[in-house]
CSV table of N, CA and C in Angstrom, one decimal:
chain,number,residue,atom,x,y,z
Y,27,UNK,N,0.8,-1.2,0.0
Y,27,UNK,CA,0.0,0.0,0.0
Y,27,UNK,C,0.8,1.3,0.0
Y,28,UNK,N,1.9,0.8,1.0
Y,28,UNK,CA,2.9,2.4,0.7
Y,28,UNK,C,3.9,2.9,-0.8
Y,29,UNK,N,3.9,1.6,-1.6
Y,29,UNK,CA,4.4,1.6,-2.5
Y,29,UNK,C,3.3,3.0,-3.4
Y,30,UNK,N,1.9,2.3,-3.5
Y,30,UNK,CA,1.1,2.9,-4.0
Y,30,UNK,C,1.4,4.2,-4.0
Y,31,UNK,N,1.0,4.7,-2.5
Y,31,UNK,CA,1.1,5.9,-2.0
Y,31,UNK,C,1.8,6.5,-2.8
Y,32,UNK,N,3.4,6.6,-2.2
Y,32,UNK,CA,4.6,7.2,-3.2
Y,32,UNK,C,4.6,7.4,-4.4
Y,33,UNK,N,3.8,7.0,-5.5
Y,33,UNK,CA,3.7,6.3,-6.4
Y,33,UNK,C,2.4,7.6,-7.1
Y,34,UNK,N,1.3,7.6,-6.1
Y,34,UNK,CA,0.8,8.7,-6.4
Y,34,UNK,C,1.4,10.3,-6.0
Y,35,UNK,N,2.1,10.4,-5.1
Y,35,UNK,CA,2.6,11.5,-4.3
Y,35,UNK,C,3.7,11.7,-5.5
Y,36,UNK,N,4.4,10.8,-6.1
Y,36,UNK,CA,4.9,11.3,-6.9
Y,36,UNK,C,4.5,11.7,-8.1
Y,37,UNK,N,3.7,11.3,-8.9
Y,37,UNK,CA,2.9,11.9,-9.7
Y,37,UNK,C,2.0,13.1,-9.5
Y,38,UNK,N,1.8,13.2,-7.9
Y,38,UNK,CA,1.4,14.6,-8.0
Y,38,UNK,C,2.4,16.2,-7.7
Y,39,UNK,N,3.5,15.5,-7.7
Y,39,UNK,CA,4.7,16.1,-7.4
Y,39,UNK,C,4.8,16.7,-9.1
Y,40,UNK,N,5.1,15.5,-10.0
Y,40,UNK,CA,5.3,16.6,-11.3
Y,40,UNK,C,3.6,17.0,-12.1
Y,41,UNK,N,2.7,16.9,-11.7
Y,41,UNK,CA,1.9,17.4,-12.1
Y,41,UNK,C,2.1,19.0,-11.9
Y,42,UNK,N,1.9,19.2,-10.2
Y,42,UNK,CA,1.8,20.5,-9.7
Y,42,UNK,C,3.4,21.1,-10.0
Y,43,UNK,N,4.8,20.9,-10.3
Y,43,UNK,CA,5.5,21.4,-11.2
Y,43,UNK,C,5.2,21.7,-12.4
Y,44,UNK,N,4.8,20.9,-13.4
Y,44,UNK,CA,4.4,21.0,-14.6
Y,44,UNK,C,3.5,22.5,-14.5
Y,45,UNK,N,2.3,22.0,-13.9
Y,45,UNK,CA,1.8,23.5,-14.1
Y,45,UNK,C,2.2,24.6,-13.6
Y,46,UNK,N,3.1,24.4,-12.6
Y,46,UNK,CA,3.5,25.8,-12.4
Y,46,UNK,C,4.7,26.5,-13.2
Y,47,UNK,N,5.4,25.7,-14.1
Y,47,UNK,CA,6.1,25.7,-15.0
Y,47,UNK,C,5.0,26.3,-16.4
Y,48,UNK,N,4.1,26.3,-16.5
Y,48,UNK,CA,3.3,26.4,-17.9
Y,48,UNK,C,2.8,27.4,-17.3
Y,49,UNK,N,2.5,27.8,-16.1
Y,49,UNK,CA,1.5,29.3,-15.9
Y,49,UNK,C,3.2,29.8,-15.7
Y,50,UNK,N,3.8,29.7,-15.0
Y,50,UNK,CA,5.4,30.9,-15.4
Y,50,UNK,C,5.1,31.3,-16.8
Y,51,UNK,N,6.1,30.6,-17.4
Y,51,UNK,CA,6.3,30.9,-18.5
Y,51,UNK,C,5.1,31.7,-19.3
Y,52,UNK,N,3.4,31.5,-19.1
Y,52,UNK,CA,2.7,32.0,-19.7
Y,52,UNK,C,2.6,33.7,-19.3
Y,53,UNK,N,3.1,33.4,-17.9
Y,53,UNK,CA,3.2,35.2,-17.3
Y,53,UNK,C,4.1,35.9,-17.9
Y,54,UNK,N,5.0,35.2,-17.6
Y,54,UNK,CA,6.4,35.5,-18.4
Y,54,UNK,C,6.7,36.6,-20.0
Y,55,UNK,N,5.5,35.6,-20.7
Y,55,UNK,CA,4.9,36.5,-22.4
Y,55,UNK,C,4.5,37.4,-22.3
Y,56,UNK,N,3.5,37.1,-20.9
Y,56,UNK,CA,2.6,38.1,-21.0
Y,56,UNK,C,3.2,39.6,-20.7
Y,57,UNK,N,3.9,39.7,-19.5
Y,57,UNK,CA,4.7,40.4,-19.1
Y,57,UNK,C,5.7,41.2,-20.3
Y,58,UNK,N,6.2,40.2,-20.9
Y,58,UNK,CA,7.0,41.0,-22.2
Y,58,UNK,C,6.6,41.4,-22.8
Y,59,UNK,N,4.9,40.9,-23.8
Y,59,UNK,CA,4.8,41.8,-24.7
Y,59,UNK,C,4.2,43.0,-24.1
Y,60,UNK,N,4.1,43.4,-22.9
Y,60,UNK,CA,3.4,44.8,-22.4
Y,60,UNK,C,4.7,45.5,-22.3
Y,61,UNK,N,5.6,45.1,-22.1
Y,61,UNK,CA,7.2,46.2,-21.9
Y,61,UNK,C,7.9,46.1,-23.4
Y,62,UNK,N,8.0,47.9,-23.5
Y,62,UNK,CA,8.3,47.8,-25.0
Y,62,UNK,C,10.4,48.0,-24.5
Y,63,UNK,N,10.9,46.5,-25.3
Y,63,UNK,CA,12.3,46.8,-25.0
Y,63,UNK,C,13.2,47.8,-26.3
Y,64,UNK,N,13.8,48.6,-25.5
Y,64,UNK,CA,14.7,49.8,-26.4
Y,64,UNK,C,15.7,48.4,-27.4
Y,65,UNK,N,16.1,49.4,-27.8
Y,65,UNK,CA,16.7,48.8,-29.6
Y,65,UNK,C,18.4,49.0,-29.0
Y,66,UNK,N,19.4,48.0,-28.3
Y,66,UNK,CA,20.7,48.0,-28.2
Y,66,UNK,C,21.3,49.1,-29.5
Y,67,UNK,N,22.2,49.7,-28.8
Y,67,UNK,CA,22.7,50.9,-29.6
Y,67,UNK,C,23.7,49.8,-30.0
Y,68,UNK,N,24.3,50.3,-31.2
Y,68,UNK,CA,25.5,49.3,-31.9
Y,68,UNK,C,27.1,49.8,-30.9
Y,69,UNK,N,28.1,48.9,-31.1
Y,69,UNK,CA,29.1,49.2,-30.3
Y,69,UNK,C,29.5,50.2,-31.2
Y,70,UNK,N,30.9,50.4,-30.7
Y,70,UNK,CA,31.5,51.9,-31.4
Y,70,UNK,C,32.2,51.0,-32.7
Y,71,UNK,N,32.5,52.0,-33.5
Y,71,UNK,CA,33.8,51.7,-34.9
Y,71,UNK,C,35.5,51.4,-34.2
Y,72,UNK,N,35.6,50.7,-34.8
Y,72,UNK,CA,37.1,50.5,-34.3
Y,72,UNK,C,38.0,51.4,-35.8
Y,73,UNK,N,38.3,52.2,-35.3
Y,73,UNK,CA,39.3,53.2,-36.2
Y,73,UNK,C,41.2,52.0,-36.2
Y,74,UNK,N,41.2,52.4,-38.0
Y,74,UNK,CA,42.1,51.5,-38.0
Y,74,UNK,C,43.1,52.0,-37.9
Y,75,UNK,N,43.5,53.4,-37.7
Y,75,UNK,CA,45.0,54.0,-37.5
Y,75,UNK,C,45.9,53.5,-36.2
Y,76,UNK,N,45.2,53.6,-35.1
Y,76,UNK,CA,45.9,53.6,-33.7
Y,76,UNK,C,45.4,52.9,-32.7
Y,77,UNK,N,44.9,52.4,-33.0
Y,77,UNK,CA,43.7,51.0,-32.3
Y,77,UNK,C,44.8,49.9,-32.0
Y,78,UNK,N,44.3,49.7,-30.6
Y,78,UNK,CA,45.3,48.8,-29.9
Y,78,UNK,C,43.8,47.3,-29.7
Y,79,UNK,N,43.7,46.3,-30.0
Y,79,UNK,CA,42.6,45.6,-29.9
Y,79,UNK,C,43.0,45.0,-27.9
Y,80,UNK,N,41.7,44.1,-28.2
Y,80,UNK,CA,42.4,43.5,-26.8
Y,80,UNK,C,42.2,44.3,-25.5
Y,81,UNK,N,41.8,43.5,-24.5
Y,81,UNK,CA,41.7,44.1,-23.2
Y,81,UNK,C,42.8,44.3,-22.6
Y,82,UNK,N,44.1,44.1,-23.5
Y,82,UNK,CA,45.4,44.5,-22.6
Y,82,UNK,C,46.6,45.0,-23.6
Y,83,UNK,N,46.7,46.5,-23.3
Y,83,UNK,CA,47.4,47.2,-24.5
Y,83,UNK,C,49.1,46.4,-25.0
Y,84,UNK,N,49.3,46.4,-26.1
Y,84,UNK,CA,50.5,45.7,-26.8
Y,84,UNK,C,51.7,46.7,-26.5
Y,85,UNK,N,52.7,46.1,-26.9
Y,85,UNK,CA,54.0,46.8,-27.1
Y,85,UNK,C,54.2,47.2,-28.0
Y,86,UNK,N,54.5,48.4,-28.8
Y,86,UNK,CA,54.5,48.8,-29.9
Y,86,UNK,C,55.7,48.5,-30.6
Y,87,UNK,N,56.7,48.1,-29.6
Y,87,UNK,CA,58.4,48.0,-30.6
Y,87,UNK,C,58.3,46.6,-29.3
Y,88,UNK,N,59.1,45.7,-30.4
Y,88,UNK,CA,59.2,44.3,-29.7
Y,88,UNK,C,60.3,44.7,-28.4
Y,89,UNK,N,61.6,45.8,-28.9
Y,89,UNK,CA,62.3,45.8,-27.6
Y,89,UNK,C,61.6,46.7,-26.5
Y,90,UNK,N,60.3,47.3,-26.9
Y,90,UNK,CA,60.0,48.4,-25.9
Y,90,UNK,C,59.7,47.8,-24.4
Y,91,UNK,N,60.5,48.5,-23.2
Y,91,UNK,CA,60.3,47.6,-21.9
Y,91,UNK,C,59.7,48.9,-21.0
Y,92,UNK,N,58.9,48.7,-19.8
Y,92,UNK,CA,58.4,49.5,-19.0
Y,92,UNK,C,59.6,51.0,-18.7
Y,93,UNK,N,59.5,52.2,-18.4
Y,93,UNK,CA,60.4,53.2,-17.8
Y,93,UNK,C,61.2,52.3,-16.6
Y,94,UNK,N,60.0,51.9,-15.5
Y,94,UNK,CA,61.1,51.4,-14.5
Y,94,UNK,C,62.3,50.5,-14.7
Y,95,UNK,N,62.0,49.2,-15.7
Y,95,UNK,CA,62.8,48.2,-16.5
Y,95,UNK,C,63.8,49.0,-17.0
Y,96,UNK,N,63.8,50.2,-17.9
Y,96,UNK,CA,64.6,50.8,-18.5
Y,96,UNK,C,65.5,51.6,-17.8
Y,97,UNK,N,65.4,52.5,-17.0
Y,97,UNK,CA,65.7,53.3,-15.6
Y,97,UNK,C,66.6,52.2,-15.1
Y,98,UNK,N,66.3,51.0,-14.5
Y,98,UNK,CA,67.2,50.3,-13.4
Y,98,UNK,C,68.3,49.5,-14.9
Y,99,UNK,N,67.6,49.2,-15.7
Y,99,UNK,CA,69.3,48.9,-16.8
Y,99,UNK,C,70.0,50.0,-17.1
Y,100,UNK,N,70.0,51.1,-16.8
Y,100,UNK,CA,70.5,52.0,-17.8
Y,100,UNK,C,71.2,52.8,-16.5
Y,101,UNK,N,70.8,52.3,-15.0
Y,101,UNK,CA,71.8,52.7,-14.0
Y,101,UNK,C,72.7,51.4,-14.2
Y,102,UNK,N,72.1,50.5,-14.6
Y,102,UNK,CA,73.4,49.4,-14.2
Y,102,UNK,C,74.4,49.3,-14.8
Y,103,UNK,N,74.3,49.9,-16.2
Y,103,UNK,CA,75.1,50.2,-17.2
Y,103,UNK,C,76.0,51.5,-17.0
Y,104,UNK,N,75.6,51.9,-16.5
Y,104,UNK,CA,76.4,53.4,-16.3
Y,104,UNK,C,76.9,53.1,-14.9
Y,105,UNK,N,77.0,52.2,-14.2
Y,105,UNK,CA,77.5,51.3,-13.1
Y,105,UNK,C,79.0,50.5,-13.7
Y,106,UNK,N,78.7,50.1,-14.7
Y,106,UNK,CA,79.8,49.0,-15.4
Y,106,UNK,C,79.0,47.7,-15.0
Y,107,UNK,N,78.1,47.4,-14.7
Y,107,UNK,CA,77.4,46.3,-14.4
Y,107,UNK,C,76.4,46.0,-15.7
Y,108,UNK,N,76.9,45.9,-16.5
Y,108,UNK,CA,76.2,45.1,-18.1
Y,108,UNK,C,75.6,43.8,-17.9
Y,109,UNK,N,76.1,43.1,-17.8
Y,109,UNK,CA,76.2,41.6,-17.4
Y,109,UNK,C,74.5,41.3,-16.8
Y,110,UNK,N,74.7,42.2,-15.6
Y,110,UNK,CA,73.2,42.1,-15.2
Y,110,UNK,C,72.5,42.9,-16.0
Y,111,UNK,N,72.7,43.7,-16.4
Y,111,UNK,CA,71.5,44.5,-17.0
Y,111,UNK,C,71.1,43.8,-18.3
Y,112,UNK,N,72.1,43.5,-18.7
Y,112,UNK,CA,71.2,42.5,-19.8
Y,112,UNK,C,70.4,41.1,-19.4
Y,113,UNK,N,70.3,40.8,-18.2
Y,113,UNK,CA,69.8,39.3,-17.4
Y,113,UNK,C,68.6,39.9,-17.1
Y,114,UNK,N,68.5,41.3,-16.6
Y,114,UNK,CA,67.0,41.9,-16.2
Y,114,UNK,C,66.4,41.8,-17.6
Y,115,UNK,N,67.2,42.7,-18.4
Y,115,UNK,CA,66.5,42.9,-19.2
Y,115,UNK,C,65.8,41.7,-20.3
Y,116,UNK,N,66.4,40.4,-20.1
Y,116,UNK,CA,66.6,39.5,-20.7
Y,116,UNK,C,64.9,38.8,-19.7
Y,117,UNK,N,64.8,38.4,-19.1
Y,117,UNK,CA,64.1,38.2,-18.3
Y,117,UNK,C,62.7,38.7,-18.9
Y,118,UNK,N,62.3,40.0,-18.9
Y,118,UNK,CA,60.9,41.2,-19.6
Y,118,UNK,C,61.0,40.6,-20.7
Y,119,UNK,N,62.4,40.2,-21.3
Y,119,UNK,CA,61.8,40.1,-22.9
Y,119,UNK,C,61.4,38.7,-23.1
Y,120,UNK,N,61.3,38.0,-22.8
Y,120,UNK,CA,60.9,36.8,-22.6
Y,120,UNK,C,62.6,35.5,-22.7
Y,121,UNK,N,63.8,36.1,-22.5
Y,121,UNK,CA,64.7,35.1,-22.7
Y,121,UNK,C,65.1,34.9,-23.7
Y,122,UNK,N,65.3,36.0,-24.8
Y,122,UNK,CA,65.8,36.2,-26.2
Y,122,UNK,C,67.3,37.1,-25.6
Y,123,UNK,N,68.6,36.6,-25.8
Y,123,UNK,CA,69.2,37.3,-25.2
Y,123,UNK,C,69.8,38.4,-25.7
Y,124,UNK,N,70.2,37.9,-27.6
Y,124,UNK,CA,70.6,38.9,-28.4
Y,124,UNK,C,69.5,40.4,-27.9
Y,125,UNK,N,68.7,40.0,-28.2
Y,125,UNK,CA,67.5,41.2,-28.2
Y,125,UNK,C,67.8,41.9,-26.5
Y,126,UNK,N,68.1,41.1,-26.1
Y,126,UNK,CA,68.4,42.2,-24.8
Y,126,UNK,C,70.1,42.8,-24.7
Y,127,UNK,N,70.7,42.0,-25.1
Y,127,UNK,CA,72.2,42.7,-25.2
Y,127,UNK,C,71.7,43.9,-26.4
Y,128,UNK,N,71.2,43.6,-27.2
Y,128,UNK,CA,71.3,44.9,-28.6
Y,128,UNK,C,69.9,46.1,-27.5
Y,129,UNK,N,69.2,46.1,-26.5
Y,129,UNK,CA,68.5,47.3,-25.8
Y,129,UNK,C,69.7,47.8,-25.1
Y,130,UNK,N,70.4,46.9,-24.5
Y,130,UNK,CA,71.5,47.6,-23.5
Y,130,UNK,C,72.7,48.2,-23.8
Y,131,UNK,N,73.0,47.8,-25.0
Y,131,UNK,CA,74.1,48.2,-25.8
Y,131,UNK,C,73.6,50.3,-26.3
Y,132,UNK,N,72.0,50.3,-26.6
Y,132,UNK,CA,71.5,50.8,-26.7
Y,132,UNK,C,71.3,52.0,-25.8
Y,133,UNK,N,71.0,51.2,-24.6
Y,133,UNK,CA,70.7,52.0,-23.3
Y,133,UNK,C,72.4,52.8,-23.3
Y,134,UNK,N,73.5,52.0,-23.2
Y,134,UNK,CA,75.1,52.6,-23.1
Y,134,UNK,C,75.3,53.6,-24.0
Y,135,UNK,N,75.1,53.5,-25.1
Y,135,UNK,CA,75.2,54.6,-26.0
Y,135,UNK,C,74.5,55.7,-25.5
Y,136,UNK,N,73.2,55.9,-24.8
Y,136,UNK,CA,72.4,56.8,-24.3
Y,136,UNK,C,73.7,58.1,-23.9
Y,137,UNK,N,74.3,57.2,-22.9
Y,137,UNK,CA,75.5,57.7,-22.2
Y,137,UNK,C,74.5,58.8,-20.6
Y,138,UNK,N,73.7,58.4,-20.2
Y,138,UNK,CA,72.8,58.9,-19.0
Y,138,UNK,C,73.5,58.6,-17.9
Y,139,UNK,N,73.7,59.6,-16.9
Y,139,UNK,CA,74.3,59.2,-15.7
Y,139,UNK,C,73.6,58.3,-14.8
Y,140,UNK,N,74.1,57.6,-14.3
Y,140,UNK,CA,73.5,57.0,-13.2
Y,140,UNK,C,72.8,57.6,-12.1
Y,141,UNK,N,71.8,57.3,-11.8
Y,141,UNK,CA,70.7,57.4,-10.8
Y,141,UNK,C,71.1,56.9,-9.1
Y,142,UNK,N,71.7,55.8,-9.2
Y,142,UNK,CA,72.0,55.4,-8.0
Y,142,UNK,C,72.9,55.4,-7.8
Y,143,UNK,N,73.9,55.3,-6.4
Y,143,UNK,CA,75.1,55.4,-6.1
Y,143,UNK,C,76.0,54.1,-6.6
C-alpha cells in the first residue's frame, strides 16, 4: 500500500511542477509583450589607424620595456654592471638574449648618468 502511496505523491509532485512551470512561463509572455524593450545601440567603430585591440594594451616596438625596467638597466650600465643588466633585461623580454644585449648596448650609448650610487 505504501508503494502505492509514493507512487501517487509522486505523480502529484510533477503534475503540480508542470503547471506551475506552464503558468510561469505564460506570465512570463505576458509580461513582455506589455514592456516595449529599447533597440541596443550598436558598439563603437574601431578606427584603424591607432587602435590597440584587446583588453590589454600591446608593445609597440618588440624591444619596448616599461620606464622602470629601463631606468634600473641604464643605471646598471652606467655602473659597469652590463652583465646584469642584460639578465633583467633579458628576463621582460621573454629570454631572447641577443635582443636584450642589442637594448642595452642601446641604453650605453644613451651615455645617462647613473641614478643610484
Amino acid at each position: 500500500m505504501s508503494l502505492l502511496f509514493m507512487l501517487f505523491a509522486l505523480m502529484g509532485a510533477v503534475i503540480v511542477l508542470g503547471g506551475g512551470s506552464y503558468a510561469l512561463r505564460r506570465v512570463l509572455a505576458h509580461m513582455e509583450a506589455r514592456v516595449a524593450v529599447a533597440e541596443p545601440e550598436p558598439p563603437p567603430r574601431a578606427e584603424h589607424g591607432n587602435h590597440v585591440g584587446g583588453y590589454v594594451p600591446i608593445q609597440r616596438d618588440a624591444d619596448e620595456l616599461p620606464a622602470e625596467v629601463l631606468s634600473r638597466a641604464r643605471n646598471l650600465v652606467a655602473l659597469g654592471r652590463a652583465d646584469e643588466a642584460v639578465r633583467l633585461v633579458r628576463t621582460r623580454l621573454g629570454g631572447d638574449e641577443s635582443r636584450a644585449r642589442r637594448v642595452v648596448r642601446r641604453l650605453g650609448e644613451e651615455g645617462r648618468p647613473a641614478l643610484e650610487p
